[in-house]
């Protein structure tokens, strides 16, 4: 809700407030952004007091001698008039680099004006447009603030109009700038690399400039555009926290500057790196949308705001807020070596396990038998698939399953028909051999003819069979940045605009398709892509222990409903690590569950376990995909981490508890919990799993009536068919009736963990990377 009182414009969401003002100098300033404060008549308590300029500060206007721009919380800072912090705008005109924007007018609107090229969030409650002008340079900057009351989120973007009589060059233009007093902030951002995405980096915001950015051409696995600022007192569930993100899939830039006067300036926008954009006379430039949110409920509170925002205002189309199917992807099962018979038997095994969607990954087209050829061409590889895609889709459909397909549309192999026909469509620089990434080049999506080719080719594949899911991959960074169509300083941005155009057409036309974004795993996991794709492949690393961290990181800013998480084989193909099958499932259950292994190679025990996992996930799918997600521990806590999903009414929850390395230095474990209704009583039951006989090595001789060779054929045979629990006739059940208050305050003491001695039915056997899920449900009272 937006309310005007004199020069004050006050925006309130459910639990947050943004208060803007016009300073005596005529600049737009931010007086407050934080937890909710009431609308009022007198804002004297909030307005920045400027009695005198400090020492060497520049007085903006001698007629108002108390004000220096350095002392104001500017909403759109430029350089050249005394604000020596990072500017939001760096422009070059023919005459000057000094720009100065003054408040001119404001307007409240029901919706955003449509952007020419960039995606917008949907279902905004209100939009505030504030127009600023630079009278001297004849420029107009429109600042748009979108208000999302239920998500406690506010968006900001800028449209710059060139009303002057000459072209301008934009070297930097930020979507959002927020100045506010420091609260002893820590910055939390996500860094990483291929198969090691989303590591949480927490550091004090110290004096100077902190930058989180990407220069790879996509939002990147190096630094995600999402970040948080947490006040020093903030914890997981309490204290003031701020979160920010950008709806953009290219080079992004987030800057936090702590000034000598203990104020922070925050900026988000397109990365100024190599950005050099000509804005023609009468032209306009639209920035991507940035968003911000704040909460008094700690990291989880502000993360949940982000989750709500993504689920309700970013993801769209028929799949928004819908249950996501459990899939089997053939990549780690077969890589590029498959044929029709192999795939159809995988489809049958998937059906047996209860899986709902079969995804055919890379290798179905052209002469794609290894990754040096074929990208760019769309004819089906008839050697592998003589009866085409429709045969496979029909096979899956006949079993009541959906069929999905992998594409990597933005790329071309030099060894392809497309490259032979259109070598000029690849991004490269004149006079230099282009550098390859995964043996491939990037197509210049800023070119209309490239966009048209992709729309046409992908469309005809989607028309050729009943394809209800698409995995859209992108497996290299952009180098050799030149375009025959534009100045290279525009290429990165125009690439993204071209990509968005292709996606808008395809996802609009094929809106029944479930679209999953992927870029070598999480190399382009961002809100821009999520405006078109309903889910994302999080990482090529499917090792469960690595996923503790990858998923903990990404879930700070993105909801479980968009996080792709698969159970794969052990040892992990990425880490060569062995983890229990159930832990692989328990981790993947906190996301969109999939399987990515050769189900046909499993023995009875593991296949049965997978069938049970699938059934468990289906029974709790809505909670696992759309429940309110809490991290109950920090990911770096030494012993075990814990996550929770809970429904809005707090009548139902699942807690996952994940061991790191087994240690004998632990006392009794307590079940962590948070936010349960203290007037209610809950039934708590552990979803634990049976153990492989072989896990116990030579110890089986201590319980077996006869001496056996633990590595011999007898034990191997029994291990394939019977679990330890079946042999011992024990169960892993552990159930309690617990008051909500006890759940909130660590009052549930779990059974002792394995400690080297003794094994009886009361011992929790978890071991390294062992884990358990607890299902918690309100006890129904009769009447
Ligand atoms: C990327 C993806 C994988 C798989 C391969 C296929 O690495 O992230 O999931 O699709 O490409 O080449």
XYZ file of C-alpha atoms and ligand atoms in Angstrom, residues 194 329 331 336 361-362 368 406 408 438 471 473 475 518-521 537 540 596, ligand 1:
32
model
C 30.979 -26.111 -11.830
C 16.831 -38.709 -16.407
C 22.201 -38.825 -18.296
C 25.631 -40.552 -24.688
C 19.070 -36.146 -22.115
C 21.902 -35.223 -24.486
C 26.003 -36.764 -31.405
C 17.035 -32.161 -23.448
C 21.123 -27.071 -25.788
C 33.229 -28.094 -23.991
C 15.477 -29.346 -20.157
C 20.841 -26.481 -21.165
C 27.114 -25.418 -21.261
C 20.086 -25.862 -16.757
C 23.517 -24.484 -17.489
C 26.114 -27.146 -16.679
C 24.023 -27.487 -13.543
C 18.776 -28.088 -12.494
C 25.781 -31.498 -11.984
C 19.493 -40.218 -12.489
C 25.223 -30.572 -18.740
C 24.048 -30.777 -17.819
C 23.896 -32.241 -17.512
C 23.684 -33.006 -18.807
C 24.835 -32.721 -19.754
C 24.568 -33.299 -21.123
O 26.415 -30.900 -18.122
O 24.202 -30.029 -16.659
O 22.806 -32.457 -16.644
O 22.474 -32.612 -19.374
O 25.062 -31.331 -19.923
O 25.579 -33.012 -22.000
